């Protein structure tokens, strides 16, 4: 192999590895193709070529997407390290770019894991951006909020739909009930989290029924609320985020036929030309909706 041909081969391998990492992270070829902004056949072809080169199968194909094989599990951390090192090498010789400031407003209780993934994809799509996260009520270029916080001069793009459940310490007798009614909350120790529109709706319903909350703690973030539930302080109304549901000493239950739900999405000013960062944020957000 000639020296002139070697860099091209390396670039092709790095590209294939980046597609492999995307498929591994997303779990489907289609989702990986959207993230990489290329056609699905190109992803499939690159994975097949990588499997031929390594002489091993990396994914099991099925109706819901793909599952990594043992070979993929071994390759994944090595591929991530190689891709990160290749970026570090490139950055050594790149002329520093003028960073474009972008302020993104966020409400509390969005879920750290899924927001981290979205912000990672957004930052990768805008290499010349200097991202600052601020409170949703501060001046900013875009906001990730619920529909209840939307202003009349903003447009809204839905991203996530979250149902609310009661988080109950596993040691409480309330956790043993097969079905929880509104009346069952009477006299129960409650962790009050604000701002939370679902809790405000629940409190209004309880007031109409003459049911009083016994508030044991007041808090703002859902992570601290769940922590207090795990400590046995009381019950809390929280969005059913997957990372929260992993708590082994907490029981999550719906309240009878009552459906409490929120829609989280991207809000931007209705008027005015979109910046490149705003356009990229809209594209990335669509991948998660």
mmCIF file of C-alpha atoms in Angstrom, residues 13 17 36 48 59 105-106 120 156 179 189 201-202 216 233 237 260 285:
data_model
loop_
_atom_site.group_PDB
_atom_site.id
_atom_site.type_symbol
_atom_site.label_atom_id
_atom_site.label_comp_id
_atom_site.label_asym_id
_atom_site.label_seq_id
_atom_site.Cartn_x
_atom_site.Cartn_y
_atom_site.Cartn_z
ATOM 1 C CA UNK A 13 -12.172 3.431 8.916
ATOM 2 C CA UNK A 17 -16.326 3.537 13.397
ATOM 3 C CA UNK A 36 -25.217 11.360 11.175
ATOM 4 C CA UNK A 48 -21.138 -4.435 6.722
ATOM 5 C CA UNK A 59 -25.124 -6.426 15.441
ATOM 6 C CA UNK A 105 -32.903 28.348 28.698
ATOM 7 C CA UNK A 106 -33.842 25.205 30.626
ATOM 8 C CA UNK A 120 -24.072 16.478 23.145
ATOM 9 C CA UNK A 156 -43.245 25.399 20.089
ATOM 10 C CA UNK A 179 -54.829 1.112 43.051
ATOM 11 C CA UNK A 189 -46.615 13.010 54.147
ATOM 12 C CA UNK A 201 -53.473 20.525 39.135
ATOM 13 C CA UNK A 202 -53.426 17.713 41.704
ATOM 14 C CA UNK A 216 -43.161 17.469 54.959
ATOM 15 C CA UNK A 233 -39.506 11.315 54.133
ATOM 16 C CA UNK A 237 -45.451 13.565 42.279
ATOM 17 C CA UNK A 260 -51.367 13.969 34.707
ATOM 18 C CA UNK A 285 -34.625 18.138 18.766
#
